[in-house]
Short mmCIF file of C-alpha atoms in Angstrom, two decimals:
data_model
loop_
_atom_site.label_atom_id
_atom_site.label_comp_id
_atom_site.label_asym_id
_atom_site.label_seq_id
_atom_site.Cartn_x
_atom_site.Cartn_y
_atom_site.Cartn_z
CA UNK S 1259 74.44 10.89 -60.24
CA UNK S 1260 76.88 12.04 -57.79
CA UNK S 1261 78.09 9.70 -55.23
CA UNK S 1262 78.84 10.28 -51.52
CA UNK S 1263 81.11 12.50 -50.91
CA UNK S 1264 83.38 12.48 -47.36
CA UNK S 1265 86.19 14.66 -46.59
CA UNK S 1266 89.47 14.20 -45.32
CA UNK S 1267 90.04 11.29 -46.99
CA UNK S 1268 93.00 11.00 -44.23
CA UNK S 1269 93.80 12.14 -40.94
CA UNK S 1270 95.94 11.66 -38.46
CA UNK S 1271 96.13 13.25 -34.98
CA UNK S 1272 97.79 12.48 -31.42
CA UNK S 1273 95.18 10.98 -28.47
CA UNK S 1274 93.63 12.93 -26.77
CA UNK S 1275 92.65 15.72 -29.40
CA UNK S 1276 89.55 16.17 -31.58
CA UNK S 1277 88.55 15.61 -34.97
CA UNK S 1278 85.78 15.81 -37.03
CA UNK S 1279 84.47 14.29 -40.42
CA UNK S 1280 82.14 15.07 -43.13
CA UNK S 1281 79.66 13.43 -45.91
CA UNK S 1282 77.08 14.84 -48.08
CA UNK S 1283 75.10 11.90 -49.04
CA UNK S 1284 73.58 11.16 -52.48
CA UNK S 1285 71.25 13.76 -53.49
CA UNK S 1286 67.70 12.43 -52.37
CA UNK S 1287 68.98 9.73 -49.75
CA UNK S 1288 66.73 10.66 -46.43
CA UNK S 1289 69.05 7.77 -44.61
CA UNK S 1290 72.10 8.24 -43.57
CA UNK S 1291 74.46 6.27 -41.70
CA UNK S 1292 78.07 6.22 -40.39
CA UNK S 1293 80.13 3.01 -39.90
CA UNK S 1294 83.58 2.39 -38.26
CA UNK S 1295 85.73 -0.22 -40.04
CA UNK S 1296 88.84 -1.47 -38.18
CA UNK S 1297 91.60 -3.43 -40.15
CA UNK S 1298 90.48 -6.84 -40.67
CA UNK S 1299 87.12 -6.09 -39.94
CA UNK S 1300 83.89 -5.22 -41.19
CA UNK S 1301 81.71 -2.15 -40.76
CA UNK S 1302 80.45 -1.77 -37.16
CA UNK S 1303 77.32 0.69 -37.50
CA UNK S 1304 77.80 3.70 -35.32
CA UNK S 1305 74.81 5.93 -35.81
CA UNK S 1306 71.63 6.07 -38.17
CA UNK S 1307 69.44 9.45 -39.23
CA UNK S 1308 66.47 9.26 -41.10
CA UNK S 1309 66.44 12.85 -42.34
CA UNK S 1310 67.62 14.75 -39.59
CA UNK S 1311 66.56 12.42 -36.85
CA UNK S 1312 68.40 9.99 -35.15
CA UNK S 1313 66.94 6.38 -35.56
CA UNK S 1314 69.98 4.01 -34.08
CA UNK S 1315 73.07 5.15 -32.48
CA UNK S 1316 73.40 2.20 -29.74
CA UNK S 1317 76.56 1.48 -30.81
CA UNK S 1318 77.77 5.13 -30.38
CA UNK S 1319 80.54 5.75 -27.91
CA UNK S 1320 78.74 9.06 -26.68
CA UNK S 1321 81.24 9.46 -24.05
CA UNK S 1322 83.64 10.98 -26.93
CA UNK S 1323 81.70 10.44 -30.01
CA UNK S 1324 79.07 13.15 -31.07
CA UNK S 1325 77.33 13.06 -34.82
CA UNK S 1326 74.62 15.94 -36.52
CA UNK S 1327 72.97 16.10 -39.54
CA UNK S 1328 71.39 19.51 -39.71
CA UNK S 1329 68.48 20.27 -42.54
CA UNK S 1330 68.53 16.45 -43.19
CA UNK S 1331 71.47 16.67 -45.54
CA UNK S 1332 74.93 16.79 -44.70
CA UNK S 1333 76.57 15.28 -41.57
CA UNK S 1334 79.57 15.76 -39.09
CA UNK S 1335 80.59 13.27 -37.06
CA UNK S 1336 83.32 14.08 -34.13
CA UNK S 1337 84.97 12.62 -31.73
CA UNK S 1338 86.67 14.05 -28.63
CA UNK S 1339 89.37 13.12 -27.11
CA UNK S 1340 90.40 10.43 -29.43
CA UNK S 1341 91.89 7.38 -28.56
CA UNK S 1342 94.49 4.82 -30.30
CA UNK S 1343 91.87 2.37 -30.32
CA UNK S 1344 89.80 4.56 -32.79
CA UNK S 1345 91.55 4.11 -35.62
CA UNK S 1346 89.88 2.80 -38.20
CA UNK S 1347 88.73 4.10 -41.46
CA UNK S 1348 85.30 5.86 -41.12
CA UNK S 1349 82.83 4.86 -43.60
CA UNK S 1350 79.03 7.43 -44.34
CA UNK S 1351 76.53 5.46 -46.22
CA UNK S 1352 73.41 6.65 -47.61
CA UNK S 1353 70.01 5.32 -48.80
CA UNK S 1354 66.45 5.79 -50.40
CA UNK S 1355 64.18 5.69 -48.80
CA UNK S 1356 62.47 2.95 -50.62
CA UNK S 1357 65.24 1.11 -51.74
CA UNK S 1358 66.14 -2.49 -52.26
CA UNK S 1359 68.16 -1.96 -49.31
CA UNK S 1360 71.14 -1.56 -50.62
CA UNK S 1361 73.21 1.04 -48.83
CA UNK S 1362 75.93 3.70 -50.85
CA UNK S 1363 79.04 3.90 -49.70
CA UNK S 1364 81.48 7.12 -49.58
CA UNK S 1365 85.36 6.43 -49.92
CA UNK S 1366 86.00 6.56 -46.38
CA UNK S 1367 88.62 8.58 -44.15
CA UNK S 1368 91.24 6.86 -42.58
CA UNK S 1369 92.24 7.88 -38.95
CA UNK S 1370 95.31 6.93 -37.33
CA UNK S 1371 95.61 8.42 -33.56
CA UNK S 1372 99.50 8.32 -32.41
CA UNK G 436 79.14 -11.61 -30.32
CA UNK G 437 79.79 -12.22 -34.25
CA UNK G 438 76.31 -12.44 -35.80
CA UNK G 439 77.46 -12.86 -39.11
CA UNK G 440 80.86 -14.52 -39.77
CA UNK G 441 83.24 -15.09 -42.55
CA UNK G 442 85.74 -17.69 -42.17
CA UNK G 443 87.63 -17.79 -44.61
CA UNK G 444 90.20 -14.30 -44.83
CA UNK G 445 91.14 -15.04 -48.21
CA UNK G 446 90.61 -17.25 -51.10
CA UNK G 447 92.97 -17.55 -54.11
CA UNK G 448 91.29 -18.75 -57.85
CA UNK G 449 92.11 -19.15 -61.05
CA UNK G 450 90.84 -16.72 -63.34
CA UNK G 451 88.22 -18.53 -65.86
CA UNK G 452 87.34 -21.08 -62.24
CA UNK G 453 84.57 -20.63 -60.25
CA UNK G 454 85.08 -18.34 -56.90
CA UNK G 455 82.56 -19.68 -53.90
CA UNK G 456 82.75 -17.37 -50.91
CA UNK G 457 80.91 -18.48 -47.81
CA UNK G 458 79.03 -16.74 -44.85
CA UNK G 459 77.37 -17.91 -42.18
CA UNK G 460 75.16 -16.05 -39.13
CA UNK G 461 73.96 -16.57 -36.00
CA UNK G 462 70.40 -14.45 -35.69
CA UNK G 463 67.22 -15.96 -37.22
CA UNK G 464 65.75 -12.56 -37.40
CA UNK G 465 67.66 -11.20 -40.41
CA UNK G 466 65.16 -10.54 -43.46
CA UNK G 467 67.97 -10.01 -46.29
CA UNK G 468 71.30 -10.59 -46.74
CA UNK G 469 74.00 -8.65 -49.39
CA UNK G 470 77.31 -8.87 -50.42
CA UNK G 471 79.18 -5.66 -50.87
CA UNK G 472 82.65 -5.69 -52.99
CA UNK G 473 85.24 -3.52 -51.92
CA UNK G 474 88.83 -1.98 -53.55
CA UNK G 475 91.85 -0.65 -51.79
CA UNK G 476 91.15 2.80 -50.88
CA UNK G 477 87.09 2.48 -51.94
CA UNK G 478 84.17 2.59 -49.77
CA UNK G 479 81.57 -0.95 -50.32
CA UNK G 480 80.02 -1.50 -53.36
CA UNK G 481 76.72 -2.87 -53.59
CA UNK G 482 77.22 -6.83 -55.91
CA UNK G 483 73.93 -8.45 -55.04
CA UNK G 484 71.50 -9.27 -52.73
CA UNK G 485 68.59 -11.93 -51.57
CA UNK G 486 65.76 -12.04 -49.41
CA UNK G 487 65.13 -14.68 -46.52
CA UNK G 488 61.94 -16.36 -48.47
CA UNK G 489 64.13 -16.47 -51.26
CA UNK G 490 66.86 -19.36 -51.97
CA UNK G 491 68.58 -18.32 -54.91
CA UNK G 492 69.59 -15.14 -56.63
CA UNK G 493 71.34 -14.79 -59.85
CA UNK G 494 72.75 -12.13 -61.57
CA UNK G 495 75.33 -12.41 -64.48
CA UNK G 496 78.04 -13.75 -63.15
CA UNK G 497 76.88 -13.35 -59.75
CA UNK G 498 74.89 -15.74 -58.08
CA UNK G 499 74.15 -16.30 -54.01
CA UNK G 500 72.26 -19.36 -52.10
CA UNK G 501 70.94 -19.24 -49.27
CA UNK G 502 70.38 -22.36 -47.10
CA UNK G 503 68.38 -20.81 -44.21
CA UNK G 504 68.05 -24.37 -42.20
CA UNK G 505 72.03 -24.12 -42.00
CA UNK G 506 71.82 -20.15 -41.88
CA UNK G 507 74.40 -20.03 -44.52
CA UNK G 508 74.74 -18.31 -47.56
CA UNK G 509 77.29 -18.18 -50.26
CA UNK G 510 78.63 -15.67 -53.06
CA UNK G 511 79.42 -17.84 -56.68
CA UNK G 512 81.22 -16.18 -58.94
CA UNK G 513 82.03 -17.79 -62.61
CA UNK G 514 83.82 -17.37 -64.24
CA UNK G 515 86.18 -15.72 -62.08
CA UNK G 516 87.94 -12.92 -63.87
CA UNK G 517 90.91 -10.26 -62.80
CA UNK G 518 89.05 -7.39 -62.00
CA UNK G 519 87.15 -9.41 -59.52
CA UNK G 520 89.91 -9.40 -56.75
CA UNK G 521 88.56 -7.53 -54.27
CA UNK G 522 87.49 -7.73 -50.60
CA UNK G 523 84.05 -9.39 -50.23
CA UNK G 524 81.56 -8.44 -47.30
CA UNK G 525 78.65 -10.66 -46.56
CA UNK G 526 75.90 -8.22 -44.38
CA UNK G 527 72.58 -9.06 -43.02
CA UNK G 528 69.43 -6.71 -42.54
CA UNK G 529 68.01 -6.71 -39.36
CA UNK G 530 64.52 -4.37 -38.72
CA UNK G 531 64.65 -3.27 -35.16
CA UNK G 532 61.74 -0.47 -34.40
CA UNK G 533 61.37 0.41 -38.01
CA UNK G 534 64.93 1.03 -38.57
CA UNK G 535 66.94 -0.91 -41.17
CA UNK G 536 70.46 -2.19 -39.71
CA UNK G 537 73.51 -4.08 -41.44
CA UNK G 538 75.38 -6.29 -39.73
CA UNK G 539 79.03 -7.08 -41.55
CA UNK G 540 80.77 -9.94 -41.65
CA UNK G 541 84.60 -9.56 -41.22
CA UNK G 542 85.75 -9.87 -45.22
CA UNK G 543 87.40 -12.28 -47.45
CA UNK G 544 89.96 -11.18 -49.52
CA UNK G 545 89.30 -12.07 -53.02
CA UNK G 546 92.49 -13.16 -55.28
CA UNK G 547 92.31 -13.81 -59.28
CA UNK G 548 95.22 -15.13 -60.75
CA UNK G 549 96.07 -14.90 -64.26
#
């Protein structure tokens, strides 16, 4: 089985302009979720789908931070203008619906903003 | 506000010893907790998990406690071996309006020495 796939696995940009990120979630997985994970700190939950809905994005800057997931499968999420405070490596999860809770993490892409 | 907090940045243990990693949290409302492993350059890893009505889980190696009274739980691992150094994330499930949300703790860096 596949894992979760997100691409770049690195970035780096200047403030002020935009980037985007991708994940395809494991096959199946109707939840998916992105985190942002500062160094030296855990993942902070940014925004939650349930297929193509969104079900929890409270802690989603939505001044500069926009996510999608269109047909319920793959997701973007962007943010624009960035700021040196957003870097951080950017974590998608996915899940089953019926799991045991657990969540599947991709690899991650790291930001830095100069 | 840190709901869920891990104290202790790093441990160092012998391999063969026993590893204990602690966590502790702050809202009486979480339902399940989990501890996620993660490498350098990896996104989480599901290790194990346990459910509030639940005290002790054990799997292999792998065994957590959960004191709910103190709202404190703790990761055992024995014995301890190399490929175990890692970074360790303690996370706690939280149901708000049918969705399922994680709350990380900040990490403890894992060390094995031979």
């Amino acid at each position: 089985e596949a894992g979760v796939a997100q691409s770049p696995r690195y970035k780096i940009i200047e403030k002020r302009q935009s980037v985007a990120f991708w994940c395809n979630p494991i096959s199946g997985h109707a939840t998916l979720y992105w985190y942002q994970q500062i160094l030296g700190q855990g993942p902070k939950l940014l925004i939650q789908f349930q297929n193509n809905g969104v079900v929890d994005d409270s802690q989603l800057p939505k001044d500069r931070f926009s996510a999608e997931r269109l047909k319920g499968v793959d997701s973007t999420l962007k943010i624009q203008p960035a700021k040196l405070e957003d870097s951080a490596v950017y974590l998608c999860a996915s899940s089953a619906r019926d799991s045991r809770y657990e969540q599947y993490f991709g690899p991650g892409t790291r930001l830095t903003v100069t | 506000d840190q709901q869920v907090k891990q104290n202790s940045p790093s441990l160092s243990v012998q391999e063969g010893r026993i590893s204990i990693l602690n966590c502790d949290y702050t809202n009486s409302m979480f339902d399940y907790f989990l501890w996620y492993k993660k490498y350098p350059a990896e996104g989480p890893t599901f290790l194990i998990s346990i459910s509030s009505i639940k005290d002790k889980n054990e799997d292999g190696r792998f065994t957590v406690f959960l004191n709910k009274s103190a709202k404190h739980l703790s990761l055992h691992i024995v014995p301890s071996q190399p490929g175990d150094s890692a970074v360790y994330f303690c996370a706690a499930r939280e149901r708000i309006q049918g969705a399922q949300k994680l709350v990380f703790g900040q990490g403890t860096r894992l060390t094995i020495n031979p």
